[in-house]
Amino acid sequence: MKPFKETLLEKVKETDHELLACFDRKFDTPDIIVSAMKYSLFAGGKRLRPILMKETCRCLGGDSADVKPLACAIEMIHTYSLIHDDLPAMDNDDLRRGKPTNHKVYGENMAILAGDALLNYAMETAIAGIPVDPSKTFHYTRALSYLAHSSGVNGMIGGQTGDILSENEAINEEKMYYIHAHKTGALLKAAVLCGGFVAKVTGEERDALETYSEKIGLAFQIVDDILDVTGDEKTLGKPVGSDEKNHKSTFVSLYGMASSQEKIRELENGALDALATIDHDTSFLEDMAKYICQREN
Amino acid sequence: MKPFKETLLEKVKETDHELLACFDRKFDTPDIIVSAMKYSLFAGGKRLRPILMKETCRCLGGDSADVKPLACAIEMIHTYSLIHDDLPAMDNDDLRRGKPTNHKVYGENMAILAGDALLNYAMETAIAGIPVDPSKTFHYTRALSYLAHSSGVNGMIGGQTGDILSENEAINEEKMYYIHAHKTGALLKAAVLCGGFVAKVTGEERDALETYSEKIGLAFQIVDDILDVTGDEKTLGKPVGSDEKNHKSTFVSLYGMASSQEKIRELENGALDALATIDHDTSFLEDMAKYICQREN
């Protein structure tokens, strides 16, 4: 059997092609803004969210082609959030995935607009993909609604707000869980659930996917916190130690390294247990959970 | 008959209530971000876009209630664009509608997030409004698609990009028309056309609405350019002379005051001529065209 990393690489390439296809059209706009959008969108992202979405759909018996516009949209949303997060008024980061951040290349004003444009284009792409086939419309729009909810003020943006408010402040467990569940968790959960919705999951399957995605979402963030302490700057493509520099409370600073690593194992097992209740071949999602818990960048 | 300004004031109040209702729910997010969103959304906007949308729908024989979620969405989109436009890295404005701009009150980081959150909430609201009644779904999603297109990189954001690029640069007629048609024109056109789509307009009606909206959109912008020279700071709620300060080429700087005023009359007549081809009572839209061409703030 092919190693999972190879399979994943193929899916990354496939996703890159699908994202490129979204830009294979004439734009009625000054070139620079499209260039700024593409600069960050094609800067070497891991494509975890769109891959999770398409593969969840496929594993649960759906056609992954049906969820493609939403998969492209979620990656654009993720990318816009990084562009705005890196701005001088936010985290003020110069480097992302080993490359200068968007505002370093295009200036702050274009970076703000490129972020806005990517969020808007995400929605435009996802809305344009609403199927006319009435047997599919409901399930797709259910997923579309869930995605819009998860990326917004009750999801990712809420998490970013909490994250900013918590800088230079010793936060408690509750606040840290809120930030983790929303800032990164909400979109990862949406990736999994949107895939499930388009595959027309049952209530039980939905519950299992919810548990799975919450566990891998939290594990993803704890690994992030650990890598910010122990990671290699070159492998990560960004400076380490930024949480300490920004006085951010993380899982590691609250519980220590050993407990954090133990928590990841616990979450990994919980995610796999949830998948075991699903009566489909979920091996890709199992491998994904292991990959997320063991990643080095 | 009631004077138009009174009728308009009633529609403004009605729209304010509908926008407030969008926030009459529990938010799972730190309060400050919702507060920042509401600060700008309820800062005394003229509500031209949502009113145009609902009234176009009604005039063309539709039920304006059907277009309500899109009408709320377009005002949120308009508001987010103002918040981001006012940022220090953009136009760096301290005053908007007579009040401190969003970043002056909440800080730059919250203003960026509040803008993002309003764009996202606009889409969330509009998507949640997709009707389940299959006889309405197509027309609504057609409008939704058009709105997402018009607010994006091929519409409003394209215009803002062009506007920023043209600062400190003497631009030609073609570029100025591009900026005007996109920065303000695109959303005003979307307001009218989305109302028309939901009212299930014919091809001829659509063409007439397109002409009408393009004419009033351009007139709106030329009036803006004129008011920036001749307007009263107190009535406008923002400083005058900002175009000259920012070295922006405007209709007035390119053609002079007399030609600009003549152009507005010409556009007003063109807009009214277009409406005359529509076999419905379009008196509200006629009054709106006159109001836009004769406004003082």
Coordinates of C-alpha atoms in Angstrom, one line a residue, chain A residues 2-260:
Chain A
K2 CA 1.1 3.5 -0.8
P3 CA 2.4 5.5 2.2
F4 CA -0.1 8.1 3.4
K5 CA 2.2 11.0 2.8
E6 CA 2.3 10.1 -0.9
T7 CA -1.5 9.8 -1.1
L8 CA -1.7 13.2 0.6
L9 CA 0.7 14.8 -1.8
E10 CA -1.4 13.7 -4.7
K11 CA -4.5 15.2 -3.1
V12 CA -2.5 18.4 -2.5
K13 CA -1.7 18.6 -6.2
E14 CA -5.2 17.9 -7.2
T15 CA -6.5 20.6 -4.9
D16 CA -3.9 23.1 -6.2
H17 CA -5.2 22.4 -9.7
E18 CA -8.8 23.0 -8.6
L19 CA -7.8 26.3 -6.9
L20 CA -5.9 27.4 -10.0
A21 CA -8.9 26.7 -12.1
C22 CA -10.9 29.2 -10.0
F23 CA -8.4 31.9 -11.4
D24 CA -8.5 30.6 -15.0
R25 CA -10.8 33.4 -16.2
K26 CA -10.7 37.0 -17.2
F27 CA -10.8 39.4 -14.2
D28 CA -12.3 42.9 -14.6
T29 CA -9.9 44.5 -12.1
P30 CA -6.3 45.9 -11.9
D31 CA -3.9 42.9 -12.1
I32 CA -2.2 43.6 -8.8
I33 CA -5.1 42.6 -6.7
V34 CA -5.4 39.2 -8.4
S35 CA -1.7 38.8 -8.1
A36 CA -1.8 39.5 -4.4
M37 CA -4.7 37.0 -3.9
K38 CA -2.8 34.3 -5.8
Y39 CA 0.5 35.1 -4.0
S40 CA -0.9 33.9 -0.7
L41 CA -3.2 31.2 -2.0
F42 CA -0.4 29.5 -3.9
A43 CA 2.3 29.9 -1.2
G44 CA 2.6 26.2 -0.4
G45 CA -0.4 25.6 2.0
K46 CA -1.0 22.1 3.2
R47 CA -4.6 22.2 1.8
L48 CA -5.7 20.2 4.9
R49 CA -9.2 21.8 4.9
P50 CA -10.2 21.2 1.3
I51 CA -8.7 17.7 1.4
L52 CA -10.6 16.9 4.6
M53 CA -13.8 18.1 3.1
K54 CA -13.5 16.2 -0.2
E55 CA -12.3 13.0 1.5
T56 CA -15.0 13.1 4.2
C57 CA -17.6 13.4 1.4
R58 CA -16.0 10.5 -0.5
C59 CA -15.5 8.3 2.6
L60 CA -19.2 8.8 3.6
G61 CA -20.4 7.6 0.2
G62 CA -20.8 11.0 -1.5
D63 CA -19.3 12.3 -4.8
S64 CA -16.3 14.5 -3.9
A65 CA -16.9 16.5 -7.1
D66 CA -20.2 17.8 -5.6
V67 CA -18.3 19.5 -2.7
K68 CA -15.5 21.0 -4.8
P69 CA -16.6 24.6 -4.9
L70 CA -17.0 24.6 -1.1
A71 CA -13.5 22.9 -0.8
C72 CA -12.0 25.7 -2.9
A73 CA -13.9 28.3 -0.8
I74 CA -12.7 27.0 2.5
E75 CA -9.0 27.2 1.4
M76 CA -9.6 30.8 0.2
I77 CA -11.2 31.7 3.6
H78 CA -8.3 30.1 5.5
T79 CA -5.8 32.1 3.3
Y80 CA -7.5 35.4 3.8
S81 CA -7.5 34.9 7.5
L82 CA -3.8 34.4 7.4
I83 CA -3.2 37.5 5.3
H84 CA -5.2 39.7 7.8
D85 CA -3.7 37.9 10.8
D86 CA -0.1 38.7 9.6
L87 CA -0.9 42.5 9.2
P88 CA 1.1 45.0 11.3
A89 CA -2.0 45.9 13.3
M90 CA -2.6 42.2 14.1
D91 CA 0.3 39.7 14.7
N92 CA 2.8 41.8 12.6
D93 CA 4.5 38.8 11.0
D94 CA 7.1 39.1 8.2
L95 CA 7.3 35.5 7.2
R96 CA 4.7 32.8 6.4
R97 CA 5.5 29.4 5.0
G98 CA 9.0 30.6 4.4
K99 CA 8.0 33.5 2.3
P100 CA 7.5 37.2 3.0
T101 CA 3.9 37.9 4.2
N102 CA 1.4 39.5 1.8
H103 CA 1.8 43.0 3.1
K104 CA 5.6 42.8 3.0
V105 CA 5.3 42.2 -0.8
Y106 CA 2.2 44.2 -1.8
G107 CA 1.9 46.8 1.0
E108 CA -0.6 47.0 3.8
N109 CA -3.4 48.5 1.7
M110 CA -3.3 45.8 -0.9
A111 CA -3.0 43.1 1.7
I112 CA -6.2 44.3 3.4
L113 CA -7.9 44.3 0.0
A114 CA -6.5 41.0 -1.1
G115 CA -7.8 39.4 2.1
D116 CA -11.2 41.0 1.6
A117 CA -11.2 39.8 -2.0
L118 CA -10.3 36.2 -1.1
L119 CA -13.2 36.0 1.5
N120 CA -15.5 37.5 -1.1
Y121 CA -14.3 35.2 -3.9
A122 CA -14.6 32.2 -1.6
M123 CA -18.3 33.0 -1.1
E124 CA -18.7 33.9 -4.8
T125 CA -17.2 30.5 -5.8
A126 CA -19.3 28.6 -3.3
I127 CA -22.5 30.3 -4.2
A128 CA -21.9 29.8 -7.9
G129 CA -21.6 26.1 -7.1
I130 CA -25.1 25.7 -5.7
P131 CA -26.4 22.8 -7.8
V132 CA -29.5 23.1 -9.9
D133 CA -30.3 19.4 -9.4
P134 CA -33.0 19.7 -6.7
S135 CA -32.0 16.4 -5.0
K136 CA -28.6 18.1 -4.3
T137 CA -29.6 21.7 -3.6
F138 CA -30.7 21.2 0.0
H139 CA -27.6 19.3 1.1
Y140 CA -25.2 21.7 -0.6
T141 CA -26.8 24.8 0.8
R142 CA -26.9 23.2 4.3
A143 CA -23.1 22.8 3.9
L144 CA -22.7 26.4 2.5
S145 CA -24.6 27.8 5.5
Y146 CA -22.5 25.9 7.9
L147 CA -19.3 27.1 6.2
A148 CA -20.4 30.7 6.4
H149 CA -21.4 30.3 10.0
S150 CA -18.0 28.7 10.9
S151 CA -15.9 31.3 9.2
G152 CA -17.7 34.2 10.8
V153 CA -18.1 36.0 14.1
N154 CA -19.5 32.8 15.8
G155 CA -16.6 30.8 14.5
M156 CA -13.2 31.7 13.2
I157 CA -13.4 35.5 13.6
G158 CA -14.7 35.1 17.2
G159 CA -11.6 33.0 17.9
Q160 CA -9.3 35.6 16.4
T161 CA -11.0 38.3 18.4
G162 CA -10.5 36.2 21.6
D163 CA -6.9 35.6 20.6
I164 CA -6.2 39.3 20.2
L165 CA -7.9 40.2 23.5
S166 CA -5.8 37.6 25.3
E167 CA -2.4 39.0 24.3
N168 CA -0.4 40.2 27.2
E169 CA -2.9 38.6 29.5
A170 CA -2.8 35.4 31.5
I171 CA -5.9 33.7 30.3
N172 CA -7.7 30.8 32.0
E173 CA -8.5 27.3 30.7
E174 CA -12.0 28.2 29.5
K175 CA -10.8 31.2 27.4
M176 CA -8.0 29.1 25.8
Y177 CA -10.4 26.4 24.9
Y178 CA -12.7 29.0 23.3
I179 CA -9.9 30.5 21.3
H180 CA -8.6 27.1 20.1
A181 CA -12.1 25.7 19.3
H182 CA -12.9 28.8 17.2
K183 CA -9.7 30.2 15.7
T184 CA -8.6 27.0 14.1
G185 CA -11.2 24.5 15.3
A186 CA -14.2 26.0 13.6
L187 CA -12.9 25.8 10.0
L188 CA -11.5 22.2 10.5
K189 CA -14.8 21.1 11.9
A190 CA -16.6 22.8 9.0
A191 CA -14.3 21.0 6.5
V192 CA -15.4 17.7 7.9
L193 CA -19.1 18.5 8.4
C194 CA -19.6 20.1 5.0
G195 CA -18.1 17.0 3.4
G196 CA -20.6 15.0 5.4
F197 CA -23.6 17.2 4.6
V198 CA -23.0 16.9 0.9
A199 CA -22.7 13.1 1.3
K200 CA -26.1 13.2 2.9
V201 CA -25.0 11.8 6.3
T202 CA -27.4 10.4 8.9
G203 CA -27.7 12.0 12.3
E204 CA -25.5 9.4 13.9
E205 CA -22.8 9.9 11.2
R206 CA -23.0 13.6 11.7
D207 CA -22.4 13.2 15.5
A208 CA -19.4 10.9 14.9
L209 CA -17.9 13.4 12.4
E210 CA -18.5 16.2 14.8
T211 CA -16.6 14.4 17.6
Y212 CA -13.8 13.4 15.1
S213 CA -13.4 17.0 13.8
E214 CA -13.4 18.6 17.3
K215 CA -10.8 16.2 18.5
I216 CA -8.5 16.6 15.5
G217 CA -9.1 20.4 15.5
L218 CA -7.9 20.7 19.1
A219 CA -5.0 18.3 18.5
F220 CA -4.0 20.5 15.5
Q221 CA -3.8 23.6 17.7
I222 CA -1.9 21.9 20.5
V223 CA 0.6 20.5 18.0
D224 CA 0.9 24.2 16.8
D225 CA 1.6 25.3 20.3
I226 CA 4.2 22.6 20.8
L227 CA 5.9 23.3 17.5
D228 CA 6.2 27.0 18.4
V229 CA 8.4 25.8 21.2
T230 CA 10.3 22.8 19.9
G231 CA 9.9 23.2 16.1
D232 CA 12.5 23.9 13.5
E233 CA 12.2 27.4 11.9
K234 CA 13.2 26.0 8.5
T235 CA 10.7 23.2 8.5
L236 CA 8.0 25.4 9.8
G237 CA 8.6 28.3 7.4
K238 CA 8.0 30.8 10.2
P239 CA 9.9 32.0 13.3
V240 CA 9.4 29.8 16.4
G241 CA 8.9 31.3 19.9
S242 CA 6.3 33.8 18.7
D243 CA 3.7 32.8 21.3
E244 CA 6.2 33.6 24.1
K245 CA 7.2 36.8 22.3
N246 CA 3.5 37.9 22.0
H247 CA 2.9 36.7 25.6
K248 CA 0.2 34.3 24.4
S249 CA -1.2 31.7 26.8
T250 CA -1.1 28.4 25.0
F251 CA -1.8 24.8 25.9
V252 CA 1.9 24.3 26.6
S253 CA 2.2 27.3 28.8
L254 CA -0.9 26.3 30.8
Y255 CA -0.2 22.6 31.2
G256 CA 3.4 22.0 30.3
M257 CA 4.9 19.9 27.5
A258 CA 4.3 16.4 28.9
S259 CA 0.6 16.9 29.5
S260 CA 0.2 18.5 26.1

